[in-house]
Structure formats: structure tokens, C-alpha cells
Short mmCIF file of C-alpha atoms in Angstrom, two decimals:
data_model
loop_
_atom_site.label_atom_id
_atom_site.label_comp_id
_atom_site.label_asym_id
_atom_site.label_seq_id
_atom_site.Cartn_x
_atom_site.Cartn_y
_atom_site.Cartn_z
CA MET A 1 18.63 3.52 27.94
CA LEU A 2 18.64 2.75 24.21
CA ASP A 3 22.12 1.99 22.84
CA LEU A 4 23.56 -0.01 19.99
CA GLU A 5 23.77 -3.21 22.01
CA SER A 6 20.10 -3.08 23.12
CA ILE A 7 19.07 -2.39 19.52
CA GLN A 8 21.06 -5.34 18.23
CA ALA A 9 19.55 -7.57 20.89
CA VAL A 10 16.04 -6.49 19.91
CA LEU A 11 16.76 -7.11 16.22
CA ALA A 12 18.21 -10.45 16.98
CA GLU A 13 14.94 -11.82 18.57
CA PRO A 14 13.32 -14.51 16.45
CA LEU A 15 9.83 -12.78 16.61
CA VAL A 16 11.47 -9.41 15.58
CA ALA A 17 13.45 -11.14 12.76
CA GLN A 18 10.28 -12.74 11.44
CA ALA A 19 8.41 -9.36 11.66
CA LEU A 20 11.30 -7.64 9.72
CA ARG A 21 11.22 -10.47 7.03
CA LEU A 22 7.30 -10.24 6.76
CA THR A 23 7.47 -6.47 6.48
CA ALA A 24 10.11 -6.62 3.71
CA GLU A 25 8.07 -9.32 1.73
CA VAL A 26 4.78 -7.39 2.11
CA ALA A 27 6.45 -4.05 1.24
CA LEU A 28 7.87 -5.47 -2.04
CA ALA A 29 4.54 -7.10 -2.97
CA THR A 30 2.80 -3.89 -2.18
CA LEU A 31 5.08 -1.88 -4.32
CA ALA A 32 4.49 -4.14 -7.34
CA ILE A 33 0.73 -4.04 -6.84
CA HIS A 34 0.72 -0.30 -6.36
CA LEU A 35 2.71 0.18 -9.48
CA VAL A 36 0.17 -1.71 -11.80
CA ALA A 37 -3.10 -0.72 -9.87
CA GLY A 38 -1.91 2.86 -9.42
CA LEU A 39 -1.27 3.28 -13.09
CA ALA A 40 -4.39 1.57 -14.20
CA LEU A 41 -6.69 3.41 -11.74
CA GLY A 42 -4.89 6.73 -12.13
CA TYR A 43 -5.32 6.56 -15.91
CA ALA A 44 -8.98 5.40 -15.71
CA LEU A 45 -9.86 8.18 -13.24
CA ALA A 46 -8.08 10.83 -15.37
CA GLN A 47 -10.62 9.95 -18.21
CA ARG A 48 -13.92 11.88 -17.71
CA GLY A 49 -17.42 10.90 -18.31
CA TRP A 50 -17.43 7.10 -18.06
CA PHE A 51 -20.10 5.38 -15.93
CA GLY A 52 -19.12 4.50 -12.37
CA ARG A 53 -16.24 6.78 -12.31
CA GLY A 54 -17.45 8.66 -9.14
CA TRP A 55 -17.90 5.34 -7.25
CA VAL A 56 -14.48 4.11 -8.17
CA ASP A 57 -12.90 7.43 -7.10
CA ALA A 58 -14.77 7.30 -3.79
CA LEU A 59 -13.70 3.67 -3.10
CA VAL A 60 -10.11 4.51 -3.91
CA THR A 61 -10.18 7.64 -1.66
CA LEU A 62 -12.06 6.00 1.10
CA PRO A 63 -9.03 4.65 3.15
CA LEU A 64 -7.72 8.23 3.46
CA VAL A 65 -10.74 9.54 5.34
CA PHE A 66 -12.33 6.38 6.83
CA PRO A 67 -10.78 5.32 10.23
CA PRO A 68 -8.40 2.39 9.68
CA VAL A 69 -9.97 0.27 12.41
CA ALA A 70 -13.41 0.69 10.88
CA THR A 71 -12.09 -0.07 7.41
CA GLY A 72 -10.53 -3.19 8.73
CA PHE A 73 -13.74 -4.30 10.40
CA VAL A 74 -15.69 -3.90 7.19
CA LEU A 75 -13.09 -5.84 5.38
CA LEU A 76 -13.18 -8.45 8.09
CA LEU A 77 -16.96 -8.89 7.51
CA LEU A 78 -16.32 -9.28 3.82
CA LEU A 79 -13.20 -11.44 3.76
CA GLY A 80 -13.79 -13.55 6.89
CA ARG A 81 -14.67 -17.27 6.57
CA ARG A 82 -18.34 -16.57 6.75
CA GLY A 83 -18.20 -13.31 4.65
CA PRO A 84 -19.48 -13.28 1.12
CA VAL A 85 -16.08 -12.93 -0.41
CA GLY A 86 -14.00 -14.88 2.15
CA SER A 87 -16.35 -17.95 2.02
CA TRP A 88 -16.27 -17.91 -1.82
CA LEU A 89 -12.42 -17.69 -1.80
CA GLY A 90 -12.21 -20.51 0.68
CA GLU A 91 -14.67 -22.89 -1.02
CA HIS A 92 -13.40 -22.36 -4.64
CA TRP A 93 -9.72 -21.44 -4.14
CA ALA A 94 -8.87 -22.64 -0.76
CA ILE A 95 -7.64 -19.24 0.22
CA GLU A 96 -7.90 -18.02 3.85
CA VAL A 97 -7.41 -14.22 3.91
CA VAL A 98 -7.99 -13.45 7.64
CA PHE A 99 -5.00 -14.16 9.95
CA SER A 100 -2.64 -14.91 6.98
CA PHE A 101 -0.17 -13.25 4.70
CA TRP A 102 -2.87 -12.28 2.31
CA GLY A 103 -4.68 -10.30 4.94
CA VAL A 104 -1.53 -8.37 5.83
CA LEU A 105 -0.88 -7.72 2.05
CA ILE A 106 -4.40 -6.51 1.38
CA ALA A 107 -4.10 -4.14 4.43
CA SER A 108 -0.94 -2.83 3.24
CA VAL A 109 -2.09 -2.26 -0.38
CA LEU A 110 -5.29 -0.50 0.58
CA ALA A 111 -3.66 1.69 3.11
CA GLY A 112 -1.33 3.18 0.61
CA LEU A 113 -3.20 2.94 -2.65
CA PRO A 114 -4.83 6.43 -2.51
CA LEU A 115 -1.46 8.11 -2.12
CA VAL A 116 -0.30 6.42 -5.38
CA VAL A 117 -3.39 6.80 -7.42
CA LYS A 118 -4.09 10.55 -6.69
CA PRO A 119 -0.65 11.91 -7.83
CA ILE A 120 -0.82 9.84 -10.98
CA GLN A 121 -4.32 10.99 -11.82
CA SER A 122 -3.48 14.63 -11.25
CA ALA A 123 -0.34 14.39 -13.35
CA LEU A 124 -2.29 12.63 -16.16
CA GLU A 125 -5.06 15.16 -16.11
CA ALA A 126 -2.45 17.88 -16.49
CA VAL A 127 -0.61 16.55 -19.51
CA SER A 128 -2.75 13.82 -21.16
CA GLY A 129 -5.14 16.01 -23.21
CA ARG A 130 -2.63 18.09 -25.32
CA LEU A 131 0.10 15.42 -25.53
CA ALA A 132 -2.21 12.55 -26.32
CA GLU A 133 -4.10 14.58 -28.98
CA ALA A 134 -0.84 15.45 -30.70
CA ALA A 135 0.28 11.80 -30.61
CA ARG A 136 -3.12 10.71 -32.13
CA VAL A 137 -2.58 13.18 -34.90
CA LEU A 138 0.69 11.59 -35.60
CA GLY A 139 -1.02 8.13 -35.83
CA LYS A 140 0.09 6.69 -32.59
CA GLY A 141 -2.01 3.95 -30.87
CA GLU A 142 -3.34 4.34 -27.35
CA LEU A 143 -0.92 1.88 -25.78
CA GLU A 144 2.01 3.46 -27.50
CA ILE A 145 0.77 6.90 -26.39
CA PHE A 146 0.57 5.74 -22.73
CA LEU A 147 4.02 4.02 -22.80
CA ARG A 148 6.04 6.52 -24.83
CA VAL A 149 4.31 9.79 -24.44
CA LEU A 150 2.33 10.04 -21.14
CA LEU A 151 4.45 7.70 -18.87
CA PRO A 152 7.73 9.55 -19.20
CA ASN A 153 5.93 12.71 -18.38
CA ILE A 154 4.40 11.57 -15.17
CA ARG A 155 7.52 9.61 -13.99
CA GLY A 156 8.12 12.04 -11.04
CA ALA A 157 4.45 11.77 -9.89
CA LEU A 158 4.53 7.97 -10.16
CA VAL A 159 7.79 7.52 -8.14
CA ALA A 160 6.62 10.11 -5.52
CA GLY A 161 3.22 8.32 -5.18
CA LEU A 162 4.98 4.86 -4.85
CA VAL A 163 7.20 6.19 -2.25
CA LEU A 164 4.33 7.91 -0.32
CA GLY A 165 2.16 4.85 -0.56
CA LEU A 166 4.92 2.57 0.67
CA GLY A 167 5.45 4.87 3.65
CA ARG A 168 1.88 4.81 4.49
CA SER A 169 1.80 1.06 4.20
CA LEU A 170 4.81 0.44 6.45
CA GLY A 171 3.08 2.40 9.27
CA GLU A 172 -0.27 0.77 8.86
CA VAL A 173 -1.74 -0.80 12.10
CA GLY A 174 -5.50 -0.52 12.28
CA ILE A 175 -6.48 -2.50 9.08
CA THR A 176 -3.51 -4.88 9.50
CA LEU A 177 -4.68 -5.77 13.11
CA MET A 178 -8.12 -6.62 11.96
CA LEU A 179 -7.14 -8.68 8.94
CA GLY A 180 -3.84 -10.11 10.07
CA GLY A 181 -4.60 -10.43 13.77
CA SER A 182 -1.05 -9.93 14.94
CA VAL A 183 -0.22 -13.61 15.15
CA GLY A 184 3.33 -13.74 16.57
CA GLY A 185 5.81 -15.10 14.06
CA ARG A 186 3.24 -15.29 11.32
CA THR A 187 1.31 -12.05 10.65
CA THR A 188 3.04 -9.48 12.85
CA THR A 189 4.71 -6.69 11.14
CA VAL A 190 7.13 -4.29 12.43
CA SER A 191 4.41 -1.65 13.15
CA LEU A 192 2.40 -4.25 15.06
CA GLU A 193 5.51 -5.28 17.02
CA ILE A 194 5.90 -1.67 18.08
CA TYR A 195 2.12 -1.63 19.13
CA ASN A 196 2.48 -4.89 21.07
CA ALA A 197 5.75 -3.73 22.75
CA VAL A 198 4.03 -0.48 23.97
CA SER A 199 0.92 -2.41 25.11
CA GLY A 200 3.30 -4.67 27.10
CA GLY A 201 5.30 -1.82 28.67
CA GLU A 202 8.46 -2.87 26.64
CA PHE A 203 9.24 0.74 25.79
CA GLU A 204 12.97 0.18 25.03
CA ARG A 205 11.95 -2.62 22.60
CA ALA A 206 9.41 -0.21 20.95
CA ALA A 207 12.02 2.58 20.72
CA ALA A 208 14.48 0.17 18.98
CA LEU A 209 11.88 -0.87 16.33
CA SER A 210 10.57 2.80 15.90
CA LEU A 211 14.17 3.66 15.15
CA VAL A 212 14.29 1.14 12.46
CA LEU A 213 11.14 2.43 10.88
CA GLY A 214 12.34 6.02 11.28
CA LEU A 215 15.54 5.31 9.35
CA VAL A 216 13.46 3.80 6.60
CA SER A 217 11.17 6.82 6.54
CA LEU A 218 14.20 9.16 6.30
CA GLY A 219 15.36 7.16 3.29
CA LEU A 220 12.04 7.52 1.63
CA PHE A 221 12.05 11.31 2.46
CA ALA A 222 15.49 11.42 0.78
CA VAL A 223 14.15 9.91 -2.37
CA LEU A 224 11.18 12.44 -2.39
CA LYS A 225 13.62 15.23 -1.84
CA ARG A 226 15.75 14.26 -4.77
CA LEU A 227 12.73 14.06 -6.93
CA GLY A 228 11.83 17.55 -5.80
CA ALA A 229 8.45 16.31 -4.50
CA VAL A 230 8.95 17.98 -0.98
#
């Protein structure tokens, strides 16, 4: 039976402590990347008529509709040691993506990115036309328009997207399993620890870790509720 002592015992395990630390590090890095990439891609996709927009939109949306394991496999072919991107990174930058922190981070970023970009894109499409044109008439530059006019008006969509993206990233297993490999004490996140515990029949351990992620999810839901997004 799951009780406080058993939860504390699970959380005190070295492998679980490492998984919690890795998950926190990846979450913070993912949040920062989602903030920058989400704003850049959302703003770009909100602008109509430029060449390649449809392809960029499709690539951003793909992780939402393509099976995570299949997405991870494609990325493994690209980023592995013999892949076109992975071999170049290893040769010129000495960076190993697969079975490393970078693989876990890439999986986390890609899993949640569509949920960040799409709300920002929709919000910008709703407000950018009339507000940006009014600011241009007043002689404002494009950067100033974005930072002082558009950004304050999409703040709710931005925060909601970041929270949704982070929640999706925390629960990612398929892409992470392919790129990170679930190397104990090195690339195993809390979600992968739950997967491994269930696979090994350690249901009490899986329940304790699921409770931790559940509490984090409730916290994210509370943020959304306060923003009026749900």
C-alpha cells in the first residue's frame, strides 16, 4: 500500500534523485528554449505570404500528430553517430546527442513546442494587424512594436502555451526513450523511471513517482486556471 514512508523511500533512492534532478534541469532549459523559439516561430507563422511558411508550420505541428516513438526513430537516424547531423556534430563540435543530456533536451523541446507556438500564433493573428498598423502610423519601429505593443497583448497566450508545453514535455516518453536511451543515473527522467518501474513490476514505485508528476500537473493546472485559460 502506498503511504508517506514508502513515497519517501522511493524519492530517497539515488537513481530516483538523479531522475528528479535531470527532469528539473531539462524542464528549466526547455522552458527557456520554448520562450525564445515559441515567440520567434509564433511571430513568423502569424505573418502571411512568405516562402516556406507551410513547411515550417507542418514541421512545428508534426510532433502533435506523428507517433512519438516514430518521431524519435527519425531523429535517431538523423542525430545518431552515423546520421547526417549527428556525425557532423561529433566531427566538428565533439557533441554526442544520442544517449546524452542533449538527446533528452531535444526530445523535451520538440514534444512541447507545438503547444507553445500555436497559442502564440493565434493570439498574434488576432491582434497584430490593427495594433501594429496603428503603432506604425505613430512612427514606431518593428522591434518596439513587438516588445511594447504586441507582447503585452499576448501575455496570457504566451504563459498558457509555456505551461502546456512544459506539461507535455514532462510526460514525454517515446522520443526520450529513442534519443536518451533511459541510461540509469544519466538520461532517465521521472517519466522514464515510471515506465521502467511498471515494466519491472514495481507498481508501488511507479505509483509514488506518478504522484509526484501528478502534483506538478495540478500546479500547472492551477496556473492555467488563474490565467483563465481553462
